[in-house]
Amino acid sequence: MRFPSPVFSCFSLKLILSLAFVSIANSALAEDAALTPEVTLRLPPTASNPRNSEGDFIELKDGRVLFVYTHFTGGGDDHASAFLAGRYSTDGGKSWDATDTRILENEAGFNVMSVSLLRLADGRIAMFYLTKHSLEDCRPVVRFSKDEAATWSPPVAMIPDADVGYYVLNNDRVIQLKDGRLVAPVALHNSPEWEKPDWVGRVLCYLSDDAGRTWRRSQSILQAHAPDSGKRNLAQEPGVVELRDGRVMMFVRSNAGSQLVSHSSDGGETWSALAPSTLQSPTSPATIERIPGSDRLVCVWNDHANIAAELRGKRTPLSLAISEDEGKTWHPSITLFDNPDGWYCYTAMDFTKDAILLGHCAGDRTKNNGLAESQITRIELDALTSGQE
């Protein structure tokens, strides 16, 4: 979940977060820190609920935290029926409701899934999600809440019928820039005009300058190519983060050995060519967000630098690293979870006053498809800075 800068204007919150994270920059943290992530909620599959995945957080004005996720009922694959469910926490993510609250029923042919929650600069909450009708019609929509997620407006279409296609908007992906523009990064994989789907993918953004009432497509539509052969590489599941100088950085899942990156100097209208990054990874999405009130970026991803041969291509381990140079380099990563059969991905990130909350898939490939189970992981800021002076 991302917040526009006005929400975090409080000096005390900036000071707390900045001081708490200052020691992470020291590379010794990655080597020596005794960090123990706390799993505060598990969402395991059941016979009637074979998969729980792709959620996001929002902090409510009464102090509660709401986690909304995709609750599957018709199977464990991406096209099975599903609705949006929620769990509430009253203690900053240390504990959660034992049962679901139904947030949104299935309103599409296949399912509704993949949630992004965003506190807008005007105070409303925006909830973005995919409405998956068919392999030729999967598009994101957005609803708004003026009463802290108690009720929601009718859905607003982000992609018109003229541009119908199979689009992927990952969970926890939509951001609001300092100037108020909303940026929703998507990957396009199919169109009724095409002879066949393009699962390799091409990435673009949908933009709104009126707080989500209307949307338009970015000028740039990017594909990835191998520098040596020119052969297309995967370009899927993009994310975006605003940089200090006003540019926007896009990061993209690929099979090229790392996350691919692109930059925009005009608020997401046009983008540079996709290029490799220093975030070595399998074909798995990353999540990058700015620590509120600081100059540091946090990345959670599957770090495959020096990965063992038997783990290549797998979505393990789950790692965390910090960048102090706007994503050019990342400090040696902290391993959060490293089950060799684990499947860690689709991470939502939220910052409370004293912790980072991560909502992510954490299945076991020996027991399920890996996406079947999600969990919420809480990391105390004190744990991240323990032993550092």
C-alpha atoms as one frame of an Amber mdcrd trajectory, in Angstrom:
protein
   0.000   0.000   0.000   1.403   3.378  -0.972   0.564   6.807   0.363   0.999
  10.210  -1.297   3.414  12.416   0.556   0.744  14.654   2.206  -0.421  11.768
   4.373   2.991  11.514   5.989   3.599  15.184   6.714   3.788  14.526  10.458
   7.330  15.293  11.580   7.308  12.809  14.421   6.471   9.886  12.144   9.210
  10.905   9.740  11.697  11.119  12.579  10.758   7.736  14.041  11.012   5.946
  10.707  14.191   7.696   9.621  15.992   6.941  12.884  14.754   3.372  12.968
  16.090   2.623   9.513  19.336   4.566   9.566  21.420   1.539  10.501  20.086
  -0.657   7.723  22.393   1.115   5.315  25.331  -0.544   7.001  26.162  -3.632
   4.981  27.019  -5.447   8.205  23.301  -5.729   8.870  22.853  -8.210   6.069
  25.627 -10.351   7.474  25.109 -10.072  11.214  21.612  -8.921  12.123  19.643
 -11.373  14.245  16.358 -10.554  12.559  13.387 -12.790  13.304  10.342 -11.984
  11.181   7.116 -12.701  13.050   4.304 -14.435  11.183   1.151 -12.890  12.654
  -1.447 -14.404  10.311  -1.558 -17.506   8.158  -4.209 -18.028   5.510  -3.894
 -21.733   4.625  -5.995 -23.383   1.924  -8.963 -25.614   2.688 -11.155 -27.891
   0.588 -13.675 -25.089   0.010 -11.037 -22.358  -0.106  -8.112 -23.782  -2.114
  -6.112 -20.546  -2.438  -5.573 -17.222  -0.646  -3.302 -14.704  -2.339  -2.597
 -11.230  -3.792  -3.747  -8.785  -1.114  -2.918  -5.334   0.210  -3.080  -3.243
   3.397  -4.743   0.020   4.339  -4.472   1.817   7.666  -7.801   3.234   8.832
  -8.314   6.490  10.690  -9.436   4.671  13.848  -6.056   2.930  14.045  -7.073
  -0.431  12.635  -5.246  -2.068   9.742  -7.283  -3.814   7.042  -5.788  -6.515
   4.834  -7.887  -7.333   1.753  -6.950 -10.419  -0.248  -8.213 -12.782  -2.947
 -10.220 -15.656  -1.430 -10.531 -18.426  -4.034 -13.442 -20.864  -3.963 -13.435
 -22.654  -7.319  -9.871 -23.953  -7.453  -6.274 -22.898  -7.074  -5.523 -21.575
 -10.562  -5.571 -17.941 -11.635  -8.939 -18.230 -13.384 -10.871 -19.995 -10.614
 -13.790 -18.219  -8.954 -12.878 -15.876  -6.097 -14.105 -12.946  -4.034 -12.323
 -10.286  -1.979 -12.069 -10.947   1.752 -10.640  -8.887   4.585  -9.029  -9.319
   7.984  -8.695  -6.512  10.542  -5.984  -5.820  13.108  -6.435  -3.505  16.091
  -2.828  -3.661  17.290  -0.704  -2.646  14.332  -0.588  -6.080  12.725   0.425
  -8.097  15.792  -2.845 -10.055  15.660  -5.755 -10.372  13.243  -9.413 -11.346
  13.106  -9.934 -15.100  13.130 -12.582 -14.976  10.395 -13.038 -13.171   7.105
 -15.129 -10.112   6.411 -16.525 -10.236   2.884 -15.378  -7.087   1.134 -16.588
  -7.697  -2.430 -18.432 -10.577  -4.063 -17.319 -12.010  -7.392 -18.672  -9.692
 -10.071 -16.822 -11.119 -13.079 -17.026 -14.173 -15.317 -13.949 -15.799 -13.773
 -13.099 -13.844 -10.642 -12.097 -10.611  -8.952  -8.535 -10.618  -7.686  -5.251
  -8.813  -7.084  -5.960  -5.875  -4.767  -4.239  -2.503  -4.457  -5.381  -0.199
  -1.643  -4.376   3.452  -1.622  -5.084   6.393   0.670  -5.649   9.293  -1.708
  -4.512  12.845  -1.044  -8.173  13.866  -0.627  -8.594  11.380   2.234 -10.630
   8.737   0.432  -9.547   5.122   0.097  -9.214   3.677  -3.401  -9.477  -0.070
  -3.984  -8.154  -1.351  -7.303  -8.683  -4.935  -8.460  -8.927  -7.053 -11.594
 -12.265  -8.100 -13.071 -11.434 -11.260 -14.971 -14.179 -12.184 -17.437 -12.254
 -14.222 -20.017  -8.836 -14.664 -21.611  -9.687 -11.678 -23.808 -11.184  -9.451
 -21.119  -9.340  -8.980 -17.844  -9.248  -5.322 -16.810  -8.683  -3.367 -13.596
 -11.373  -1.215 -12.028 -11.372   1.058  -8.990 -13.888   1.746  -6.232 -13.734
   4.523  -3.646 -14.685   4.702   0.007 -15.482   7.859   1.977 -16.249   5.957
   5.198 -13.021   4.070   5.881 -13.801   0.951   3.828 -17.266   0.428   5.338
 -18.927   0.962   1.943 -17.662   1.365  -1.605 -18.705   3.344  -4.668 -19.720
   1.615  -7.907 -16.694   0.479  -9.940 -14.983   2.951 -12.251 -13.598   1.449
 -15.455  -9.934   2.235 -15.994  -9.631   0.698 -19.468 -12.404   1.411 -22.014
 -14.099  -1.201 -24.173 -12.154   0.154 -27.151  -8.958  -1.138 -25.504 -10.386
  -4.384 -24.127  -7.772  -7.075 -23.526  -6.139  -9.281 -20.918  -4.313  -6.915
 -18.571  -2.492  -7.757 -15.348  -2.346  -5.233 -12.513  -0.543  -6.837  -9.589
  -1.500  -6.323  -5.976  -0.051  -3.298  -4.156   0.962  -1.557  -7.367  -0.940
   1.733  -7.802   0.715   4.934  -6.548  -0.171   8.617  -6.310   2.590  11.027
  -7.289   3.412  14.220  -5.423   1.474  16.220  -8.020  -1.627  14.067  -7.478
  -1.422  11.884 -10.583  -2.380   8.231 -10.159  -0.167   5.703 -11.935  -1.337
   2.120 -12.474   1.300  -0.101 -14.156  -0.087  -3.022 -16.151   1.075  -5.792
 -18.460  -0.933  -6.518 -21.602  -1.103 -10.149 -22.729  -4.043 -10.501 -25.100
  -6.376  -8.520 -27.322  -9.324  -9.576 -29.502  -7.389  -8.103 -32.420  -4.436
 -10.475 -31.965  -4.172 -13.909 -33.522  -3.006 -15.413 -30.238  -2.137 -14.295
 -26.691   1.259 -12.760 -25.975   2.158 -14.210 -22.595   5.692 -12.824 -22.956
   4.079  -9.483 -22.236   4.324  -5.790 -22.914   4.078  -3.171 -20.154   2.440
   0.235 -19.967   0.621   2.473 -17.502  -2.829   3.923 -17.078  -2.860   7.451
 -15.676  -5.416   9.658 -13.953  -5.134  13.377 -13.207  -8.581  13.726 -11.613
  -8.300  11.425  -8.590  -9.386   8.337 -10.491 -12.522   9.574 -12.243 -11.038
   9.193 -15.723  -8.041   7.288 -17.069  -5.842   7.301 -20.159  -3.120   5.057
 -21.545   0.559   6.041 -21.408   2.285   6.844 -24.675   4.970   4.198 -24.171
   4.286   0.472 -24.429   7.449  -1.458 -23.599   8.769  -4.855 -24.614  11.950
  -6.482 -23.322  14.695  -7.830 -25.581  17.886  -9.743 -24.863  20.822  -7.401
 -25.626  22.854 -10.041 -27.437  20.283 -11.837 -29.586  17.411  -9.372 -29.654
  15.076 -12.188 -28.663  12.158 -11.076 -26.547  12.384 -11.571 -22.806   9.435
 -11.713 -20.465   8.062  -8.331 -19.369   5.375  -8.956 -16.780   3.795  -7.709
 -13.535   5.280  -4.185 -13.448   5.463  -1.971 -10.378   6.335   1.712  -9.945
   7.850   3.983  -7.308   8.384   7.751  -7.337  11.991   8.928  -6.967  13.273
  11.982  -5.104  13.975  13.919  -8.293  10.407  13.476  -9.532  11.078  10.649
 -11.940   9.184   7.391 -11.689  11.005   4.054 -11.725   9.278   0.984 -13.118
  10.438  -2.502 -12.126   9.355  -5.529 -14.124   9.375  -9.290 -13.640  11.381
 -11.072 -16.321  13.246 -14.247 -17.201  16.371 -12.197 -17.951  18.040 -13.001
 -14.619  17.095  -9.777 -12.852  14.273  -7.351 -12.380  14.145  -5.052 -15.401
  13.855  -1.304 -14.843  12.680   1.729 -16.791  12.393   5.405 -15.893   9.903
   8.144 -16.729  10.580  11.871 -16.459   7.020  12.921 -17.285   4.896  11.187
 -14.702   4.521   7.891 -16.516   3.625   9.166 -19.989   6.818   7.983 -21.678
   9.426   5.474 -20.527  13.020   4.555 -21.250  13.853   1.142 -22.675  13.744
  -1.721 -20.193  17.214  -2.534 -18.849  18.678  -5.054 -16.379  18.991  -4.074
 -12.716  21.212  -5.263  -9.886  18.250  -7.134  -8.346  19.021 -10.665  -9.481
  15.882 -12.773  -9.389  13.943 -15.626 -10.950  10.746 -15.015 -12.921   9.012
 -13.562  -9.887   7.734 -10.084  -8.991   9.460  -7.657  -6.641   7.926  -4.986
  -4.419   9.691  -1.649  -3.938   8.438   1.200  -1.756   9.878   4.254  -0.081
  10.229   4.338   3.683   7.904   7.214   4.654   9.822  10.348   5.535  13.178
   9.022   4.357  15.440   8.892   1.317  15.564   5.090   1.342  13.788   2.504
  -0.774  12.934  -0.975   0.492  12.796  -3.961  -1.848  11.345  -7.375  -1.025
  12.035 -10.031  -3.645  13.616 -13.424  -4.275  17.338 -12.654  -4.160  19.109
 -15.038  -6.526  22.587 -13.579  -6.300  24.862 -16.600  -5.844  21.840 -18.886
  -5.614  22.460 -22.622  -5.367  21.939 -24.482  -8.627  19.067 -26.547  -7.250
  17.137 -23.373  -6.340  17.444 -21.593  -9.664  14.057 -20.634 -11.022  12.341
 -21.083  -7.659  10.651 -18.288  -5.735  12.825 -18.675  -2.672  14.365 -17.201
  -0.546  12.346 -14.118   0.387  14.765 -11.254   0.919  14.783  -7.590   1.949
  17.294  -4.908   0.968  17.679  -1.135   1.113  18.749   1.370  -1.544  20.099
   4.822  -0.714  20.741   5.824  -4.335  17.227   5.567  -5.765  17.406   1.947
  -6.806  20.774   1.897  -8.536  22.331  -0.373  -5.925  20.972  -2.376  -3.026
  22.667  -3.194   0.247  23.371  -6.894   0.843  20.043  -8.512   1.456  18.496
  -9.905   4.618  16.968 -13.357   4.205  13.478 -13.428   5.706  12.438 -16.981
   4.742  14.419 -19.674   2.957  12.417 -22.897   2.818  13.787 -24.543  -0.360
  10.236 -25.669  -1.186   8.722 -22.298  -0.286   7.024 -20.083  -2.838   7.386
 -16.463  -1.693   5.902 -13.799  -3.945   3.193 -11.166  -4.550   4.258  -9.117
  -1.554   2.243  -6.186  -0.229   4.143  -3.764   1.986   2.894  -1.382   4.672
   4.709   0.794   7.207   3.213   1.303  10.656   4.813   3.532  13.282   6.972
   0.694  14.615   6.995  -2.098  12.033   6.894  -3.207   8.435   3.977  -5.437
   7.477   4.392  -7.809   4.542   1.470  -9.750   3.080   2.728 -12.419   0.706
   2.307 -15.903  -0.704   4.122 -18.500   1.381   3.009 -21.870   0.102   5.019
 -25.086   0.067   5.435 -26.647  -3.364   5.495 -30.123  -1.840   1.993 -29.530
  -0.440   0.262 -27.141  -2.865   0.870 -24.942  -5.888   2.812 -22.418  -3.810
   0.232 -19.668  -4.269  -2.352 -21.475  -2.152  -1.246 -20.049   1.192  -0.524
 -16.495   2.204   0.761 -15.007   5.416   1.330 -11.656   7.063   4.863 -11.075
   8.307   5.641  -8.344  10.827   9.161  -6.987  11.280   9.867  -4.747  14.269
  11.952  -1.712  13.425  14.006  -2.360  16.559  14.852  -5.807  15.180  16.150
  -4.245  12.005  18.452  -1.928  13.931  19.453  -4.155  16.846  23.141  -4.093
  17.664  23.793  -1.083  15.449  25.179   2.170  16.821
